[in-house]
Short mmCIF file of C-alpha atoms in Angstrom, two decimals:
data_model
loop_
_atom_site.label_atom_id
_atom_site.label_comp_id
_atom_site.label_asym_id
_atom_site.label_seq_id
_atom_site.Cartn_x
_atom_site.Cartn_y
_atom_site.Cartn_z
CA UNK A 30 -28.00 30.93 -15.41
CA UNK A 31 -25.87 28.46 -13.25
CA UNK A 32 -26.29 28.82 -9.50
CA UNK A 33 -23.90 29.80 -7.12
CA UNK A 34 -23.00 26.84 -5.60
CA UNK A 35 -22.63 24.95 -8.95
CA UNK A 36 -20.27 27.37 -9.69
CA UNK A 37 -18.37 26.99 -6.73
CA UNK A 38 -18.06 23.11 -7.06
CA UNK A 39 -16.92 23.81 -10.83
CA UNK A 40 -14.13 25.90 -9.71
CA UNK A 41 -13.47 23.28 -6.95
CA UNK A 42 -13.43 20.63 -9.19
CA UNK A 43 -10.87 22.83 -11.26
CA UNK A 44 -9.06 23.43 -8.53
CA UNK A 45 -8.91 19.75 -7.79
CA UNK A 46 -7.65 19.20 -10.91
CA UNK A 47 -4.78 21.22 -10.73
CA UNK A 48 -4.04 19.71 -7.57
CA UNK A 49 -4.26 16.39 -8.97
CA UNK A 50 -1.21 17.36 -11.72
CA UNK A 51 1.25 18.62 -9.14
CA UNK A 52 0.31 15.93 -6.65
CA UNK A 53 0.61 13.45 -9.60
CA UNK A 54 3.72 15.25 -11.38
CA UNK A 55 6.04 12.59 -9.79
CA UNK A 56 4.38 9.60 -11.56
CA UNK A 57 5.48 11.06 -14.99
CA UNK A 58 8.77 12.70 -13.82
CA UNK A 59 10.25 11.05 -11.31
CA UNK A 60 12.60 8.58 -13.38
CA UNK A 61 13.50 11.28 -15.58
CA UNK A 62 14.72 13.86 -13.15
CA UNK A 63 16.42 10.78 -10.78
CA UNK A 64 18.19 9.34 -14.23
CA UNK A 65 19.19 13.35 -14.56
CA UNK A 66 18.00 12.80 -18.64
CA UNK A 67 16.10 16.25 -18.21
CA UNK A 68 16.36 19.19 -15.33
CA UNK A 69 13.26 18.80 -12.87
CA UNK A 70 11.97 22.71 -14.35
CA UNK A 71 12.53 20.95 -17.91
CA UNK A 72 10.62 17.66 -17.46
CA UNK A 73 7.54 19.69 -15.36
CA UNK A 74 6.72 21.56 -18.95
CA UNK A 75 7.56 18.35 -21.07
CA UNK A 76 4.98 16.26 -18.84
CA UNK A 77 2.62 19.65 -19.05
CA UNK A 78 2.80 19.22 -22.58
CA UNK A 79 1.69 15.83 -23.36
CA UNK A 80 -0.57 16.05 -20.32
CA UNK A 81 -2.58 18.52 -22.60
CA UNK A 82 -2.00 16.62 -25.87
CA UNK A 83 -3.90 14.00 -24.64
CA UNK A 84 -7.17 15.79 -25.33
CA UNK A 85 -6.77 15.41 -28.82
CA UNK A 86 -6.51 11.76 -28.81
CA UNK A 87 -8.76 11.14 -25.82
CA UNK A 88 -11.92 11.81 -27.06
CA UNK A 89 -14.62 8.69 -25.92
CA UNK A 90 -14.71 9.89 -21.97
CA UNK A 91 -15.09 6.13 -20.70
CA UNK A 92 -13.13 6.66 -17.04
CA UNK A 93 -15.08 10.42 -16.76
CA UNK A 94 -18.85 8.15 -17.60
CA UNK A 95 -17.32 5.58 -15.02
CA UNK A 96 -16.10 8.18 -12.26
CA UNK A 97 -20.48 9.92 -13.00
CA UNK A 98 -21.77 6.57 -11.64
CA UNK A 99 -19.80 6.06 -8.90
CA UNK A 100 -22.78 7.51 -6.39
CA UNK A 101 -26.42 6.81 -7.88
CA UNK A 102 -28.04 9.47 -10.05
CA UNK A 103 -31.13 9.78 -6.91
CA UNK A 104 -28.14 10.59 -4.42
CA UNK A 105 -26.47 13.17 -6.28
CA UNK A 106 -27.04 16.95 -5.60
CA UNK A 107 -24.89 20.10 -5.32
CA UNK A 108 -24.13 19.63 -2.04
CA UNK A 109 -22.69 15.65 -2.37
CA UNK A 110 -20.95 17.18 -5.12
CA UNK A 111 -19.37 19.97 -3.25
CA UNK A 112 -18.55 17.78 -0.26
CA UNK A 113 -16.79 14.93 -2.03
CA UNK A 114 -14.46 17.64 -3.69
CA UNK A 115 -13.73 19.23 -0.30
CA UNK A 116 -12.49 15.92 1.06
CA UNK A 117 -10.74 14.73 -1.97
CA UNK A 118 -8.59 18.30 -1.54
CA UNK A 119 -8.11 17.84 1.68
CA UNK A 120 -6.59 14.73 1.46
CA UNK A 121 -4.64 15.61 -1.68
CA UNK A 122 -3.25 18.36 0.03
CA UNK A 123 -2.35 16.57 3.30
CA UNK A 124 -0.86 13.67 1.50
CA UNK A 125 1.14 16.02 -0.85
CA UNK A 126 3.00 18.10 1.77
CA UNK A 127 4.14 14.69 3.56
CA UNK A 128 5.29 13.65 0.34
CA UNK A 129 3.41 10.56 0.86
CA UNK A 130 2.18 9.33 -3.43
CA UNK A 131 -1.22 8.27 -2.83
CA UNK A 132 -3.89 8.09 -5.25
CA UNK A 133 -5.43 11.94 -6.48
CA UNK A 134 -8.00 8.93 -8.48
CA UNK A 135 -8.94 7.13 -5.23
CA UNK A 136 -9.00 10.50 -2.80
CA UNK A 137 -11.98 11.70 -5.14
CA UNK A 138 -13.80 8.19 -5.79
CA UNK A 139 -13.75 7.91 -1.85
CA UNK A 140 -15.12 11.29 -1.14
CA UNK A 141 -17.35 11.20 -3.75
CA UNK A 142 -18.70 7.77 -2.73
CA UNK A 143 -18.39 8.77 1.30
CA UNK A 144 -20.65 12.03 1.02
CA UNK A 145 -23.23 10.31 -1.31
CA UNK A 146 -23.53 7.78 1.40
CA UNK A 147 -24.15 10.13 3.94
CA UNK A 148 -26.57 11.86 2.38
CA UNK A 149 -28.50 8.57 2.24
CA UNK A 150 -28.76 8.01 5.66
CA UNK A 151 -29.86 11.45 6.38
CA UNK A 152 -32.47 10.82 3.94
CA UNK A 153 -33.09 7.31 6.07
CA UNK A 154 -31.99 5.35 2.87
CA UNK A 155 -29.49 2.30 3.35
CA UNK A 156 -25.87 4.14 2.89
CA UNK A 157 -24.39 1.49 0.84
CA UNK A 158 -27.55 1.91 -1.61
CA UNK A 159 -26.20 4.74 -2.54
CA UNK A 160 -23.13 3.43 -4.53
CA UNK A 161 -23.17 1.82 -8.13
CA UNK A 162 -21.16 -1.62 -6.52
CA UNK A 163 -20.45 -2.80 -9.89
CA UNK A 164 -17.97 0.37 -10.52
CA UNK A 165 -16.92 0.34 -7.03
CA UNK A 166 -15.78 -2.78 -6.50
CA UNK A 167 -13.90 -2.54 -10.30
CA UNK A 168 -12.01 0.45 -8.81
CA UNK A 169 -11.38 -0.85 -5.82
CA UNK A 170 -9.89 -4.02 -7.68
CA UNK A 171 -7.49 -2.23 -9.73
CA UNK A 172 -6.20 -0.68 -6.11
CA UNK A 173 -4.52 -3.98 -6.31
CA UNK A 174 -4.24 -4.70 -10.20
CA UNK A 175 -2.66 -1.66 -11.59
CA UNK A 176 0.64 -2.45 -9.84
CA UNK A 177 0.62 -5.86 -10.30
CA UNK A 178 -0.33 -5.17 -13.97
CA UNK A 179 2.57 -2.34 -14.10
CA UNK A 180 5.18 -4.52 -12.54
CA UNK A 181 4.36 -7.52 -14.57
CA UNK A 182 4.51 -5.79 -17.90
CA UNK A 183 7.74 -3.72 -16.31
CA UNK A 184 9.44 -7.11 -15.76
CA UNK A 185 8.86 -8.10 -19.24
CA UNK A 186 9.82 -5.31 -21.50
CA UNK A 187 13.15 -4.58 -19.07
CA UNK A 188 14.39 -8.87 -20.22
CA UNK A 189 13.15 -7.85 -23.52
CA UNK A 190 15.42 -4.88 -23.47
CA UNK A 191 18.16 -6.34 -21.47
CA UNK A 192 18.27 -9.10 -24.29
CA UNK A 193 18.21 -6.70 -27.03
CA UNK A 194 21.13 -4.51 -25.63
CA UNK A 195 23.39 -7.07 -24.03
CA UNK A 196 25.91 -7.09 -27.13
CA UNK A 197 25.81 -2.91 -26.82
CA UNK A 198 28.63 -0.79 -25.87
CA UNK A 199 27.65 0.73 -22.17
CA UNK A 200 28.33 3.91 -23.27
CA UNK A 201 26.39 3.60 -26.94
CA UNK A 202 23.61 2.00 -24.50
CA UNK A 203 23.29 5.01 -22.59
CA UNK A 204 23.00 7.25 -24.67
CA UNK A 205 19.87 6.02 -26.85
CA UNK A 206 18.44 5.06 -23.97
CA UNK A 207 18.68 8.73 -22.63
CA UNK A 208 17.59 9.66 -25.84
CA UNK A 209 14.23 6.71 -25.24
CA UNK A 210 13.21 8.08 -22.11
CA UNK A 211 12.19 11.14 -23.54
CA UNK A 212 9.68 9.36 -25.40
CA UNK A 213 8.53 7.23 -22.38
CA UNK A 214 8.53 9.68 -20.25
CA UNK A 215 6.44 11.71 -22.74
CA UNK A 216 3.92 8.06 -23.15
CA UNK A 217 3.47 8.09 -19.59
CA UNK A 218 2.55 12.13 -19.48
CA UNK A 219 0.23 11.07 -22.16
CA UNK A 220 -1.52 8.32 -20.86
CA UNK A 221 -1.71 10.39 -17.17
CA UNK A 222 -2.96 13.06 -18.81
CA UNK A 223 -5.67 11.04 -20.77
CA UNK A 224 -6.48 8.71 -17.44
CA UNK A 225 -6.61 11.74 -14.99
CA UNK A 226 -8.15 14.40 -16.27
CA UNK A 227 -11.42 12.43 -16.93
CA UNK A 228 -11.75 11.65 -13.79
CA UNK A 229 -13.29 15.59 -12.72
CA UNK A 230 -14.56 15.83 -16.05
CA UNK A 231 -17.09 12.97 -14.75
CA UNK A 232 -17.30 15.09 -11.69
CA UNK A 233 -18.40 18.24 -13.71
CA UNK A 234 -20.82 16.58 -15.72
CA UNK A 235 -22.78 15.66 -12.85
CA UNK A 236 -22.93 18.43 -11.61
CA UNK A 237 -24.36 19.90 -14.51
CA UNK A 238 -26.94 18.00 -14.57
CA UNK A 239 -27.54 17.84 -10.44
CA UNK A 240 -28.03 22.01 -10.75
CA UNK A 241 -30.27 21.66 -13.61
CA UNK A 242 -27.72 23.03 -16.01
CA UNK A 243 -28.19 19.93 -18.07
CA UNK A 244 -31.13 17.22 -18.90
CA UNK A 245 -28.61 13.74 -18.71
CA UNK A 246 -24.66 12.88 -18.80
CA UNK A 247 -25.12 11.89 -22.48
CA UNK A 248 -23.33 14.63 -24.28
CA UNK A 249 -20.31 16.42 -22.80
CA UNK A 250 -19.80 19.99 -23.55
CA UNK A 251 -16.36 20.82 -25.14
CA UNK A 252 -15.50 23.26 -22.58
CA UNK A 253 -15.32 20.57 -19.84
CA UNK A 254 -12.54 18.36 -21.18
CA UNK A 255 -10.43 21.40 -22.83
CA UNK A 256 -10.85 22.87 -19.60
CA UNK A 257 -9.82 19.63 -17.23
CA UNK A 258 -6.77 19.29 -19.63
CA UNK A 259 -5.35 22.61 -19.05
CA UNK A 260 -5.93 22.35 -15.28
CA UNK A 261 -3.81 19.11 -14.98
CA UNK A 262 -1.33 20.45 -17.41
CA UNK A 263 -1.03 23.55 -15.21
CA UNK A 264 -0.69 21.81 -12.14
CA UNK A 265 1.99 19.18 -13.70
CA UNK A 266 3.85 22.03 -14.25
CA UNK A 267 4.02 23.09 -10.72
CA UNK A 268 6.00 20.45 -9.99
CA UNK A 269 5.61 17.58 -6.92
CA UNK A 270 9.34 17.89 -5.53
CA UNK A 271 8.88 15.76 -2.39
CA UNK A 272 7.08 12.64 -3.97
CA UNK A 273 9.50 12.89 -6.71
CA UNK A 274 12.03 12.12 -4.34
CA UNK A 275 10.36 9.25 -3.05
CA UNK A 276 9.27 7.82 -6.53
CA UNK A 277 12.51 8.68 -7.81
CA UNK A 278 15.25 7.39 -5.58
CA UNK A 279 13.63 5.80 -2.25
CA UNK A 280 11.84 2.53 -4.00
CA UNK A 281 15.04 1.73 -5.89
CA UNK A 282 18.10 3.29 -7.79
CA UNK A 283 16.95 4.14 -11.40
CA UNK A 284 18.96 4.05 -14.49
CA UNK A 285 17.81 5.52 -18.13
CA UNK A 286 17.17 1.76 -19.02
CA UNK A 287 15.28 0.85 -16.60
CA UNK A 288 13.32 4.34 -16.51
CA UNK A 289 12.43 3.84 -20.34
CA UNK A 290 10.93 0.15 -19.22
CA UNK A 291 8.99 1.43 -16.11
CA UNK A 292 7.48 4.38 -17.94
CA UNK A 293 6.99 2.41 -21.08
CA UNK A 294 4.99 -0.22 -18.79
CA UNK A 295 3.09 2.47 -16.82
CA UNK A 296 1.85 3.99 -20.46
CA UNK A 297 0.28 0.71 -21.37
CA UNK A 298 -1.09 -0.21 -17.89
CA UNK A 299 -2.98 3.23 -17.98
CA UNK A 300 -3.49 2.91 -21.83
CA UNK A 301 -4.97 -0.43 -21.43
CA UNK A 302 -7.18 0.73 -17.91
CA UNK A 303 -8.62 3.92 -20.03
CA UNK A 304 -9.79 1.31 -23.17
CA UNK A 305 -12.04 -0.24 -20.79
CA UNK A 306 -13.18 2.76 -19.02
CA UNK A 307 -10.98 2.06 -15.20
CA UNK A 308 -9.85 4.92 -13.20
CA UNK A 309 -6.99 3.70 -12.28
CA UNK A 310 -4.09 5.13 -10.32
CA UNK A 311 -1.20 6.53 -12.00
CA UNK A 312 0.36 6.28 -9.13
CA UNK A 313 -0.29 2.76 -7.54
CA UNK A 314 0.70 2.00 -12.14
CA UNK A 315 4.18 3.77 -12.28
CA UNK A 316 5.23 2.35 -8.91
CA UNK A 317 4.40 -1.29 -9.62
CA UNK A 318 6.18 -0.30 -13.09
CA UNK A 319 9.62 0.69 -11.23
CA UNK A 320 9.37 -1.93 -8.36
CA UNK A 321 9.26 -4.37 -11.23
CA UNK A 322 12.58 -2.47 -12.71
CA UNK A 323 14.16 -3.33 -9.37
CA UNK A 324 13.34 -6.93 -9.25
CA UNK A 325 14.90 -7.81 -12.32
CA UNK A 326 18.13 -6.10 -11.06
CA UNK A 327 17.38 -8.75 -7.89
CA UNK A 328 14.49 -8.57 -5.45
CA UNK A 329 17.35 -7.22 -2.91
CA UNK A 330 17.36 -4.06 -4.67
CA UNK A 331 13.85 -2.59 -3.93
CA UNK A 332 13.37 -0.89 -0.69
CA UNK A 333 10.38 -2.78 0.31
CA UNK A 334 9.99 -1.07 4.01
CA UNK A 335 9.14 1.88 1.63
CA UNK A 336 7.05 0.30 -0.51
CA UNK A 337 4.61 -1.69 2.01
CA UNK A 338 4.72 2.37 3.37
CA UNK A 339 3.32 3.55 0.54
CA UNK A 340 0.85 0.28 0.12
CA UNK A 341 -0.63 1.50 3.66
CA UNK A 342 -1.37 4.72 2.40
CA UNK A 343 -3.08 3.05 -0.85
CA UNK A 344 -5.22 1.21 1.12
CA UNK A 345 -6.35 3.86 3.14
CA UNK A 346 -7.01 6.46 1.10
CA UNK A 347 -10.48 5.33 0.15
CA UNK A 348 -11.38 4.35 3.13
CA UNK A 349 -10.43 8.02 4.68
CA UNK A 350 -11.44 9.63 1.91
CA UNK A 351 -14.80 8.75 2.21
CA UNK A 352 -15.37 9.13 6.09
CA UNK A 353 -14.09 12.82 5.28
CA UNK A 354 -16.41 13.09 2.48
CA UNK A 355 -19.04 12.00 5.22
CA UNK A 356 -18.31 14.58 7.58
CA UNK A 357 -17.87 17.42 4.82
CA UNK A 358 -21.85 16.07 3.73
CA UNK A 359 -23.12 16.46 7.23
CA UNK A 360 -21.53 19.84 7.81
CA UNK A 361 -22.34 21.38 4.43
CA UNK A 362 -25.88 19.83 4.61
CA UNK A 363 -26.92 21.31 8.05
CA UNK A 364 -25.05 24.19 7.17
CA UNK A 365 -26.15 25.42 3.86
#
């Protein structure tokens, strides 16, 4: 029988999960709705869709085995567990209503990390001891990486495109590309869905095995990833109006051509990040993607007060993140 609290941190990690998809929604719809190819109720359920379909294809679990080692297996228990999740909500849920994109990937590697190192020095242990620095310091890389990444292949595929449509009718051109965004839209739902929901399935199978539920992280029970893929679908379809706004119009105007480029480059940024098992941010991805749009229009056209905005809150979401999943450790562990 499981215990009561590893319950409660599966249903919080659930729960996270479907946070994660509305928070998140924006990545995969934004250009879409702003570009008016599909109605925002319309593109919610078409992300939803290939958020789930991803299952099918996803099936090796390297960013959910990356996201398990994130805290060391001798510093994991219930309560880190349950902590981490608490601040990664919190944060999600703070960030969301201020419309403000930050990373649903980050907020749960930081209070994951955060309450694992505060459970360390309770138990006198050097905090930073706590942490696998090797995966660490690759996530924390791709903080900066995944939009450079996006952008750069962005830039690319839009003068590919440009090149290849420049002897088009505008009108003709619109059309098909109207038509193309549905499918990159759809990639990018895809890759989000494969990327994202790993990341609690890691946090689930650790918890298994910190309650005693399971011997080692070795094999994943199917119920865990069918399960994390129907949370994230569910929550996609919820919808993210605010930071679609900002994704959408505030970084810079959005056509269908230059939507199919930035979600085309966000698919492969996140396709090529989940081959070699990184967590990285959909959103930091799809931004980079559609700054790099802008650019090639002329470097005039993004909104760059927005964007070093939203580069503060990337680079603090870790960092608060983990002091919350701190806190959350020392109250839950004196508490419970």
């Amino acid at each position: 029988m499981m215990s009561t609290l590893l319950v409660v941190v599966i249903v919080l990690a659930i729960a996270f999960d479907y946070i994660n998809g509305f928070h998140d929604a924006a990545n995969s719809i934004a250009t879409v709705v702003s570009t008016k190819v599909l109605t925002p109720a319309m593109a919610v359920l078409w992300a939803a869709i290939f958020n789930f379909a991803a299952y099918f294809y996803f099936t090796d679990h390297k960013v959910a085995n990356t996201i398990a080692k994130t805290v060391l297996e001798e510093y994991i228990t219930l309560e880190v567990i349950f902590a981490g999740l608490l601040a990664a909500i919190g944060w999600n849920l703070f960030t969301w209503y201020y419309g403000v994109p930050s990373s649903s990937s980050h907020t749960l590697i930081g209070g994951f990390a955060g309450s694992g190192m505060a459970y360390a020095f309770i138990l006198g242990a050097d905090p930073i001891h706590a942490i696998n620095i090797d995966a660490t310091l690759k996530i924390i890389a791709f903080i900066v990486l995944a939009p450079i990444i996006g952008m750069t292949i962005s830039i690319i595929i839009t003068l590919i495109v440009i090149n290849l449509a420049k002897n088009s009718r505008p009108s003709v051109a619109e059309k098909w590309f109207k038509v193309l965004q549905l499918v990159s839209s759809a990639a990018l739902s895809f890759a989000h869905g494969g990327n994202d929901a790993q990341k609690v399935m890691g946090i689930i199978l650790v918890a298994m095995v910190a309650g005693g539920y399971m011997q080692n992280t070795e094999h994943m029970p199917e119920w865990i990833p069918l399960t994390c893929y129907a949370a994230i679908a569910a929550g996609t379809m919820s919808g993210g109006w605010k930071i679609v706004k900002t994704m959408g119009t505030k970084i810079t105007k959005v056509t269908p051509l230059e939507g199919v480029c930035a979600e085309s480059a966000g698919a492969v940024t996140l396709g090529i990040t989940e081959h070699f098992g990184i967590p990285a941010s959909t959103t930091h991805t799809i931004t980079g993607a559609i700054i790099g749009v802008g650019v090639v229009k002329r470097v005039s056209a993004v909104r760059w007060g927005v964007t070093i905005s939203l580069l503060w809150a990337w680079i603090l979401t870790i960092p608060v993140s983990a002091l919350l999943g701190g806190l959350s450790l020392v109250i839950v562990h004196y508490l419970l």
